Tab-separated table of C-alpha atoms and ligand atoms in Angstrom:
chain	number	residue	atom	x	y	z
A	1	MET	CA	36.443	-160.893	53.760
A	2	ARG	CA	33.325	-163.009	53.176
A	3	ILE	CA	32.461	-163.335	49.491
A	4	ILE	CA	29.312	-164.403	47.651
A	5	LEU	CA	30.253	-165.546	44.159
A	6	ILE	CA	27.424	-165.195	41.632
A	7	GLY	CA	28.347	-167.022	38.416
A	8	TYR	CA	30.695	-169.991	38.334
A	9	GLY	CA	31.886	-170.153	34.726
A	10	VAL	CA	35.312	-169.369	33.298
A	11	VAL	CA	35.991	-166.292	35.452
A	12	GLY	CA	34.334	-167.571	38.657
A	13	GLN	CA	36.224	-170.872	38.563
A	14	SER	CA	39.505	-169.113	37.721
A	15	LEU	CA	38.984	-166.883	40.746
A	16	THR	CA	38.503	-169.781	43.160
A	17	SER	CA	41.549	-171.555	41.646
A	18	MET	CA	43.530	-168.364	42.223
A	19	PHE	CA	42.332	-168.146	45.854
A	20	LEU	CA	43.537	-171.715	46.376
A	21	ARG	CA	46.941	-171.028	44.793
A	22	ARG	CA	47.578	-167.609	46.318
A	23	ARG	CA	45.959	-167.872	49.754
A	24	GLN	CA	49.214	-167.667	51.728
A	25	GLU	CA	50.465	-164.641	49.781
A	26	THR	CA	47.177	-162.741	49.894
A	27	VAL	CA	47.059	-163.153	53.667
A	28	LYS	CA	50.781	-162.557	54.326
A	29	ASP	CA	51.521	-159.835	51.764
A	30	TYR	CA	48.179	-158.031	51.603
A	31	GLY	CA	46.293	-158.928	54.766
A	32	LEU	CA	43.388	-160.239	52.702
A	33	ASN	CA	41.821	-163.526	53.744
A	34	PRO	CA	39.027	-164.235	51.255
A	35	LYS	CA	36.372	-166.687	52.452
A	36	VAL	CA	33.842	-167.752	49.810
A	37	VAL	CA	30.612	-168.320	51.740
A	38	ALA	CA	28.310	-168.920	48.744
A	39	ILE	CA	28.649	-169.894	45.091
A	40	VAL	CA	25.699	-169.555	42.707
A	41	ASP	CA	25.228	-170.934	39.206
A	42	LYS	CA	22.141	-171.649	37.095
A	43	GLY	CA	21.539	-174.905	38.999
A	44	GLY	CA	21.229	-173.228	42.421
A	45	ALA	CA	23.798	-172.540	45.130
A	46	ALA	CA	26.173	-173.953	47.713
A	47	ILE	CA	26.264	-171.974	50.971
A	48	ASN	CA	28.449	-172.380	54.032
A	49	VAL	CA	28.837	-169.414	56.374
A	50	LYS	CA	32.129	-170.880	57.621
A	51	GLY	CA	33.573	-170.867	54.069
A	52	LEU	CA	33.171	-173.408	51.258
A	53	ASP	CA	35.803	-176.004	50.410
A	54	LEU	CA	36.915	-174.536	47.070
A	55	GLU	CA	38.709	-177.630	45.815
A	56	LYS	CA	35.509	-179.603	46.294
A	57	MET	CA	33.459	-176.860	44.579
A	58	LEU	CA	35.728	-176.874	41.505
A	59	LEU	CA	35.516	-180.658	41.287
A	60	LEU	CA	31.716	-180.678	41.715
A	61	LYS	CA	31.256	-178.041	39.015
A	62	LYS	CA	33.468	-179.997	36.621
A	63	GLN	CA	31.886	-183.377	37.300
A	64	LYS	CA	28.223	-182.519	37.943
A	65	GLY	CA	27.782	-179.154	36.190
A	66	THR	CA	26.516	-177.363	39.302
A	67	VAL	CA	27.669	-176.747	42.860
A	68	ALA	CA	24.055	-176.958	44.050
A	69	VAL	CA	24.232	-180.775	44.230
A	70	ASP	CA	26.685	-180.630	47.156
A	71	LYS	CA	25.225	-183.013	49.757
A	72	GLU	CA	25.998	-180.865	52.805
A	73	PHE	CA	25.732	-177.278	51.556
A	74	GLY	CA	23.904	-177.448	48.200
A	75	ASN	CA	20.486	-175.907	47.535
A	76	LEU	CA	18.750	-176.565	44.202
A	77	GLU	CA	15.807	-174.249	44.864
A	78	ILE	CA	17.320	-170.990	46.063
A	79	SER	CA	17.571	-167.994	43.677
A	80	PRO	CA	20.630	-165.715	43.342
A	81	LEU	CA	18.651	-162.807	44.850
A	82	GLU	CA	17.689	-164.909	47.893
A	83	VAL	CA	21.339	-165.901	48.350
A	84	ILE	CA	22.472	-162.255	48.207
A	85	THR	CA	19.758	-161.137	50.608
A	86	SER	CA	19.996	-163.923	53.146
A	87	THR	CA	23.741	-164.668	53.325
A	88	GLU	CA	26.004	-162.507	55.472
A	89	ALA	CA	29.004	-161.269	53.488
A	90	GLU	CA	31.049	-158.167	52.791
A	91	VAL	CA	31.345	-158.524	49.005
A	92	VAL	CA	29.348	-159.918	46.097
A	93	VAL	CA	31.478	-160.933	43.101
A	94	GLU	CA	29.113	-160.768	40.117
A	95	VAL	CA	30.462	-162.761	37.148
A	96	THR	CA	27.382	-163.946	35.257
A	97	SER	CA	26.975	-163.651	31.480
A	98	THR	CA	26.831	-160.207	29.855
A	99	ASN	CA	23.440	-159.079	28.518
A	100	VAL	CA	23.294	-155.706	26.769
A	101	LYS	CA	19.518	-155.744	26.172
A	102	ASN	CA	18.415	-155.234	29.793
A	103	GLY	CA	21.536	-155.985	31.852
A	104	GLU	CA	19.912	-158.970	33.574
A	105	PRO	CA	20.448	-160.992	35.637
A	106	GLY	CA	23.556	-159.027	36.674
A	107	LEU	CA	21.775	-155.691	37.117
A	108	SER	CA	19.382	-157.072	39.748
A	109	HIS	CA	22.221	-158.940	41.485
A	110	ILE	CA	24.245	-155.727	41.802
A	111	LYS	CA	21.298	-153.571	42.961
A	112	THR	CA	20.282	-156.169	45.545
A	113	ALA	CA	23.844	-156.387	46.845
A	114	PHE	CA	23.954	-152.604	47.295
A	115	LYS	CA	20.570	-152.509	49.014
A	116	THR	CA	21.746	-155.128	51.502
A	117	GLY	CA	24.948	-153.172	52.234
A	118	LYS	CA	27.378	-155.343	50.253
A	119	HIS	CA	30.251	-154.109	48.093
A	120	VAL	CA	30.338	-155.393	44.505
A	121	VAL	CA	33.136	-156.506	42.218
A	122	THR	CA	31.990	-157.357	38.709
A	123	THR	CA	33.425	-158.244	35.306
A	124	ASN	CA	29.969	-158.063	33.709
A	125	LYS	CA	29.831	-155.184	31.213
A	126	GLY	CA	26.063	-155.280	30.600
A	127	PRO	CA	24.785	-153.575	33.781
A	128	LEU	CA	27.519	-150.923	33.595
A	129	ALA	CA	27.019	-150.162	29.901
A	130	LEU	CA	23.278	-149.671	30.401
A	131	ALA	CA	23.169	-147.996	33.801
A	132	PHE	CA	26.592	-146.764	34.898
A	133	PRO	CA	25.462	-143.389	36.324
A	134	ALA	CA	22.504	-144.935	38.197
A	135	LEU	CA	24.621	-147.771	39.619
A	136	THR	CA	27.391	-145.514	40.913
A	137	GLU	CA	24.751	-143.272	42.511
A	138	LEU	CA	23.081	-146.258	44.170
A	139	ALA	CA	26.455	-147.500	45.475
A	140	GLU	CA	27.203	-144.069	46.925
A	141	TYR	CA	23.736	-143.829	48.475
A	142	ASN	CA	24.226	-147.200	50.189
A	143	LYS	CA	27.838	-146.325	51.147
A	144	VAL	CA	29.346	-149.332	49.396
A	145	PHE	CA	32.061	-149.764	46.756
A	146	LEU	CA	31.539	-150.848	43.143
A	147	ARG	CA	34.657	-152.072	41.329
A	148	PHE	CA	34.894	-153.441	37.767
A	149	SER	CA	38.564	-153.560	36.631
A	150	GLY	CA	38.002	-156.779	34.658
A	151	THR	CA	35.372	-155.200	32.399
A	152	VAL	CA	37.992	-153.350	30.315
A	153	GLY	CA	41.192	-155.086	29.200
A	154	GLY	CA	40.668	-158.385	31.091
A	155	GLY	CA	43.676	-158.557	33.436
A	156	THR	CA	45.443	-155.529	31.907
A	157	PRO	CA	45.087	-152.637	34.380
A	158	VAL	CA	43.636	-150.183	31.856
A	159	LEU	CA	41.224	-148.472	34.240
A	160	GLU	CA	43.776	-148.322	37.066
A	161	LEU	CA	46.428	-146.719	34.816
A	162	ALA	CA	44.077	-143.844	34.083
A	163	LYS	CA	42.377	-143.569	37.454
A	164	LYS	CA	45.302	-144.191	39.809
A	165	CYS	CA	48.594	-143.691	37.977
A	166	LEU	CA	47.414	-140.533	36.196
A	167	ALA	CA	45.498	-139.193	39.209
A	168	GLY	CA	45.686	-135.404	39.361
A	169	ASP	CA	46.207	-135.026	35.616
A	170	ARG	CA	43.246	-134.474	33.268
A	171	ILE	CA	42.567	-137.068	30.599
A	172	THR	CA	41.381	-135.260	27.488
A	173	ALA	CA	40.980	-138.167	25.062
A	174	ILE	CA	41.058	-141.950	24.977
A	175	ARG	CA	41.401	-144.257	21.999
A	176	GLY	CA	41.868	-147.966	22.040
A	177	ILE	CA	41.639	-151.412	20.564
A	178	LEU	CA	39.233	-152.901	23.073
A	179	ASN	CA	38.232	-156.196	21.510
A	180	GLY	CA	40.628	-159.073	20.836
A	181	THR	CA	38.347	-160.978	18.446
A	182	THR	CA	37.953	-158.132	15.949
A	183	ASN	CA	41.642	-157.279	16.243
A	184	TYR	CA	42.495	-160.876	15.411
A	185	ILE	CA	40.180	-160.806	12.362
A	186	LEU	CA	41.587	-157.514	11.030
A	187	THR	CA	45.177	-158.689	11.635
A	188	GLU	CA	44.525	-161.959	9.765
A	189	MET	CA	42.922	-160.099	6.845
A	190	ALA	CA	45.836	-157.648	6.587
A	191	GLU	CA	48.669	-160.154	7.059
A	192	LYS	CA	47.313	-163.174	5.187
A	193	HIS	CA	45.402	-161.200	2.527
A	194	ILE	CA	42.169	-163.048	3.210
A	195	ALA	CA	38.552	-161.842	3.162
A	196	PHE	CA	36.483	-161.031	6.271
A	197	ASP	CA	34.446	-164.297	6.196
A	198	GLU	CA	37.561	-166.463	6.054
A	199	ALA	CA	39.213	-164.557	8.938
A	200	LEU	CA	35.997	-164.804	10.991
A	201	SER	CA	35.764	-168.561	10.544
A	202	SER	CA	39.435	-168.899	11.555
A	203	ALA	CA	38.646	-166.896	14.730
A	204	GLN	CA	35.672	-169.200	15.416
A	205	LYS	CA	37.794	-172.339	14.920
A	206	LEU	CA	40.344	-171.045	17.440
A	207	GLY	CA	37.600	-170.223	19.957
A	208	TYR	CA	38.236	-166.448	19.779
A	209	ALA	CA	34.810	-165.730	18.274
A	210	GLU	CA	31.416	-167.040	19.448
A	211	THR	CA	29.068	-168.949	17.120
A	212	ASP	CA	27.025	-165.714	17.185
A	213	PRO	CA	29.877	-163.219	16.876
A	214	SER	CA	27.733	-160.064	16.692
A	215	MET	CA	28.691	-158.660	20.145
A	216	ASP	CA	32.249	-158.452	18.856
A	217	ILE	CA	32.082	-157.802	15.124
A	218	ASP	CA	29.251	-155.262	15.357
A	219	GLY	CA	31.283	-153.297	17.910
A	220	ILE	CA	28.928	-153.718	20.893
A	221	ASP	CA	31.520	-155.226	23.238
A	222	PRO	CA	34.054	-152.399	22.678
A	223	ALA	CA	31.212	-149.847	22.916
A	224	CYS	CA	30.379	-151.146	26.424
A	225	LYS	CA	34.041	-150.617	27.373
A	226	VAL	CA	34.029	-147.074	25.976
A	227	VAL	CA	30.943	-146.292	28.099
A	228	ILE	CA	32.705	-147.604	31.220
A	229	MET	CA	35.862	-145.558	30.527
A	230	ALA	CA	33.904	-142.403	29.668
A	231	ASN	CA	32.038	-142.544	32.975
A	232	TRP	CA	34.791	-143.732	35.274
A	233	ILE	CA	37.769	-141.883	33.847
A	234	MET	CA	36.280	-138.791	32.171
A	235	ASN	CA	33.201	-138.343	34.343
A	236	LYS	CA	30.836	-138.314	31.352
A	237	LYS	CA	27.357	-139.579	32.185
A	238	LEU	CA	26.910	-141.839	29.144
A	239	THR	CA	25.128	-145.099	28.503
A	240	LEU	CA	25.254	-147.437	25.509
A	241	LYS	CA	22.425	-145.641	23.696
A	242	ASP	CA	24.527	-142.434	23.495
A	243	MET	CA	27.251	-144.150	21.488
A	244	ASP	CA	27.910	-144.108	17.711
A	245	VAL	CA	28.812	-147.709	16.934
A	246	LYS	CA	30.058	-149.265	13.706
A	247	GLY	CA	31.604	-152.736	13.568
A	248	ILE	CA	33.941	-154.413	11.083
A	249	ARG	CA	31.522	-156.333	8.812
A	250	ASP	CA	32.091	-153.847	5.967
A	251	VAL	CA	35.895	-153.671	6.189
A	252	THR	CA	37.171	-155.067	2.891
A	253	LEU	CA	40.503	-156.553	1.932
A	254	GLU	CA	40.786	-153.793	-0.695
A	255	ALA	CA	40.426	-151.073	1.971
A	256	LEU	CA	43.113	-152.763	4.098
A	257	GLU	CA	45.466	-153.007	1.126
A	258	LYS	CA	44.955	-149.345	0.223
A	259	ALA	CA	45.693	-148.377	3.851
A	260	ALA	CA	48.839	-150.558	3.773
A	261	LYS	CA	50.170	-148.593	0.766
A	262	ARG	CA	49.976	-145.465	2.934
A	263	GLY	CA	51.927	-147.183	5.756
A	264	ASN	CA	48.704	-147.671	7.733
A	265	THR	CA	46.239	-150.370	8.645
A	266	ILE	CA	42.593	-150.455	9.751
A	267	LYS	CA	41.737	-151.118	13.399
A	268	LEU	CA	38.430	-151.119	15.263
A	269	LEU	CA	38.958	-148.158	17.570
A	270	GLY	CA	36.859	-147.101	20.512
A	271	SER	CA	37.393	-143.438	21.245
A	272	ILE	CA	36.259	-140.593	23.440
A	273	ASP	CA	37.311	-137.262	22.029
A	274	GLY	CA	34.314	-134.996	22.332
A	275	LYS	CA	31.990	-137.720	20.969
A	276	ALA	CA	32.154	-141.333	22.166
A	277	ARG	CA	32.277	-143.794	19.294
A	278	VAL	CA	33.428	-147.152	17.971
A	279	ALA	CA	34.445	-147.356	14.304
A	280	PRO	CA	36.975	-148.932	11.948
A	281	THR	CA	39.744	-146.348	11.688
A	282	GLU	CA	42.953	-146.026	9.699
A	283	VAL	CA	45.958	-146.116	12.050
A	284	SER	CA	49.670	-145.703	11.293
A	285	ARG	CA	51.594	-148.946	11.604
A	286	HIS	CA	54.078	-147.029	13.786
A	287	ASP	CA	51.401	-145.958	16.276
A	288	PRO	CA	51.942	-147.822	19.591
A	289	LEU	CA	48.226	-148.655	19.444
A	290	CYS	CA	48.804	-150.769	16.369
A	291	VAL	CA	49.016	-154.147	18.133
A	292	SER	CA	48.296	-157.418	16.353
A	293	GLY	CA	46.372	-160.633	17.060
A	294	VAL	CA	44.076	-160.733	20.079
A	295	LEU	CA	45.971	-158.031	21.999
A	296	ASN	CA	44.235	-154.912	23.318
A	297	ALA	CA	45.835	-151.464	23.544
A	298	VAL	CA	44.607	-148.173	24.952
A	299	THR	CA	46.166	-144.702	24.590
A	300	PHE	CA	45.335	-142.048	27.182
A	301	VAL	CA	45.964	-138.448	26.209
A	302	SER	CA	46.385	-136.304	29.284
A	303	GLU	CA	46.924	-132.585	29.757
A	304	PHE	CA	50.327	-132.768	31.462
A	305	ALA	CA	51.736	-136.300	31.125
A	306	GLY	CA	51.014	-136.463	27.376
A	307	GLU	CA	50.253	-139.801	25.738
A	308	GLU	CA	50.589	-143.202	27.378
A	309	THR	CA	49.669	-146.512	25.808
A	310	ILE	CA	48.986	-149.694	27.739
A	311	ILE	CA	49.046	-153.046	25.921
A	312	GLY	CA	47.975	-156.480	27.116
A	313	ARG	CA	45.701	-159.466	26.749
A	314	GLY	CA	42.106	-158.288	26.897
A	315	ALA	CA	40.439	-161.507	28.079
A	316	GLY	CA	40.976	-164.965	29.548
A	317	GLY	CA	39.836	-166.623	32.778
A	318	PRO	CA	42.986	-166.295	34.935
A	319	GLU	CA	43.717	-162.823	33.508
A	320	THR	CA	40.242	-161.530	34.346
A	321	ALA	CA	40.271	-163.241	37.749
A	322	SER	CA	43.477	-161.330	38.525
A	323	ALA	CA	41.529	-158.086	37.946
A	324	VAL	CA	38.852	-159.303	40.395
A	325	LEU	CA	41.533	-160.020	42.989
A	326	ARG	CA	42.966	-156.494	42.524
A	327	ASP	CA	39.485	-155.050	43.071
A	328	LEU	CA	39.023	-157.103	46.240
A	329	LEU	CA	42.366	-155.807	47.530
A	330	ASP	CA	41.334	-152.248	46.676
A	331	ILE	CA	38.092	-152.627	48.617
A	332	SER	CA	39.902	-154.201	51.558
A	333	HIS	CA	42.430	-151.287	51.624
A	334	ASN	CA	39.625	-148.720	51.398
A	335	LEU	CA	37.810	-150.399	54.295
A	336	ALA	CA	41.011	-150.435	56.364
A	337	ASP	CA	41.555	-146.705	55.627
A	338	LYS	CA	37.967	-145.964	56.658
A	339	MET	CA	38.508	-147.709	59.997
A	340	LEU	CA	41.556	-145.518	60.663
A	341	THR	CA	39.682	-142.254	60.059
B	1	LIG	N1	35.987	-164.936	30.084
B	1	LIG	C1	36.651	-163.790	29.894
B	1	LIG	O1	37.771	-163.766	29.386
B	1	LIG	C2	36.044	-162.478	30.313
B	1	LIG	C3	36.820	-161.305	30.266
B	1	LIG	C4	36.276	-160.088	30.703
B	1	LIG	C5	34.954	-160.050	31.124
B	1	LIG	N2	34.207	-161.196	31.109
B	1	LIG	C6	32.820	-161.110	31.560
B	1	LIG	O2	32.736	-161.772	32.824
B	1	LIG	C7	31.481	-162.437	32.961
B	1	LIG	C8	31.717	-163.913	33.191
B	1	LIG	O3	32.413	-164.427	32.080
B	1	LIG	P1	32.678	-165.997	31.936
B	1	LIG	O4	33.595	-166.155	30.783
B	1	LIG	O5	33.021	-166.580	33.248
B	1	LIG	O6	31.223	-166.492	31.511
B	1	LIG	P2	30.643	-167.980	31.575
B	1	LIG	O7	31.766	-168.958	31.528
B	1	LIG	O8	29.591	-168.055	30.531
B	1	LIG	O9	29.986	-168.067	33.018
B	1	LIG	C9	28.819	-167.404	33.352
B	1	LIG	C10	28.326	-167.967	34.676
B	1	LIG	O10	27.139	-167.256	35.052
B	1	LIG	C11	26.164	-168.211	35.458
B	1	LIG	N3	24.840	-167.647	35.206
B	1	LIG	C12	24.340	-167.114	34.068
B	1	LIG	N4	23.063	-166.729	34.232
B	1	LIG	C13	22.753	-167.008	35.533
B	1	LIG	C14	21.589	-166.856	36.321
B	1	LIG	N5	20.476	-166.335	35.809
B	1	LIG	N6	21.627	-167.273	37.601
B	1	LIG	C15	22.745	-167.819	38.136
B	1	LIG	N7	23.890	-167.985	37.431
B	1	LIG	C16	23.890	-167.597	36.147
B	1	LIG	C17	26.436	-169.448	34.620
B	1	LIG	O11	25.850	-170.578	35.253
B	1	LIG	P3	26.092	-172.084	34.692
B	1	LIG	O12	27.533	-172.402	35.010
B	1	LIG	O13	25.154	-172.923	35.490
B	1	LIG	O14	25.802	-172.021	33.221
B	1	LIG	C18	27.965	-169.451	34.645
B	1	LIG	O15	28.418	-170.084	35.808
B	1	LIG	C19	30.703	-162.135	31.669
B	1	LIG	O16	29.840	-161.068	31.893
B	1	LIG	C20	31.803	-161.783	30.673
B	1	LIG	O17	31.359	-160.901	29.666
B	1	LIG	C21	34.724	-162.398	30.737
């Protein structure tokens, strides 16, 4: 499987490290032999149709900041779209930064990959949150696969639990803690009896929250994940603009303490139950959803199987790269099945 890797930050580098560590197993146990033929970052690209030396790429990125300075295979001028169009490959792995204003540059990368007959694996929530129905249609039209397991729950197989393990059942509602940063802040407030600002600065010191934390604390990141689940699992044609979104800026210590007296706490829940929304919600401390710290948890309510809750780490480079690897395996199995029929 020839792969074009667009974006070489935390997730992209974790993925190539994982390829290096797991190559023997992926070939022997799964019949997947990934060959990275191009890597793109903001500095340009490195391209080798025979497969790039990934150890060298990781070292170059660390030491020089871009893979485009590689003496043999680097190109400082080429754009990501030119790389996608002109390089032969089966799959584009799109792991550039999330942008919820217009989905770029990821949206154009994904559309160009489809138009040139390439499957896409992405962890980038922006394009999916803004244009999920259009992107799945375009993938179908071009007869290619779009996979995005890492967009919800990092490495935790949230989407697969619903889509594969509960296949045949009907999921009637979903509710979940979909953002580790806000869960950490609310947990700190409740357990240490501190105000929102103090908990936020603790999250920033530990690297859980960005300097501009609005994607998390205003609920936009979990809203993107709700959109993805609503479309993929419940077949609802939603985009971000259809969501009711409220973050945690107004959650007070007093409100948390009142909830505690009732045996509850307040969590930022994303839910699809008729309406799709994100809002601070009182939850029983005995509810399996009530996880602490940076953990994520999602409960699926299904017609026959009842309620299942999946809990795990919602982010992290190696964790999210493991979701990308699962998606690559899924595509490779689907392609093998197609060849048999
Ligand atoms: N990290 C996680 O735990 C996690 C979990 C789930 C989902 N995600 C999502 O996965 C994606 C990647 O995350 P990350 O943590 O790896 O981000 P990151 O460390 O910020 O890396 C982003 C990469 O994209 C490249 N890039 C950005 N704009 C570009 C452009 N216009 N042209 C070419 N390259 C461009 C950057 O290039 P430079 O290296 O040159 O700056 C960088 O290599 C994001 O959408 C994120 O929301 C991340």
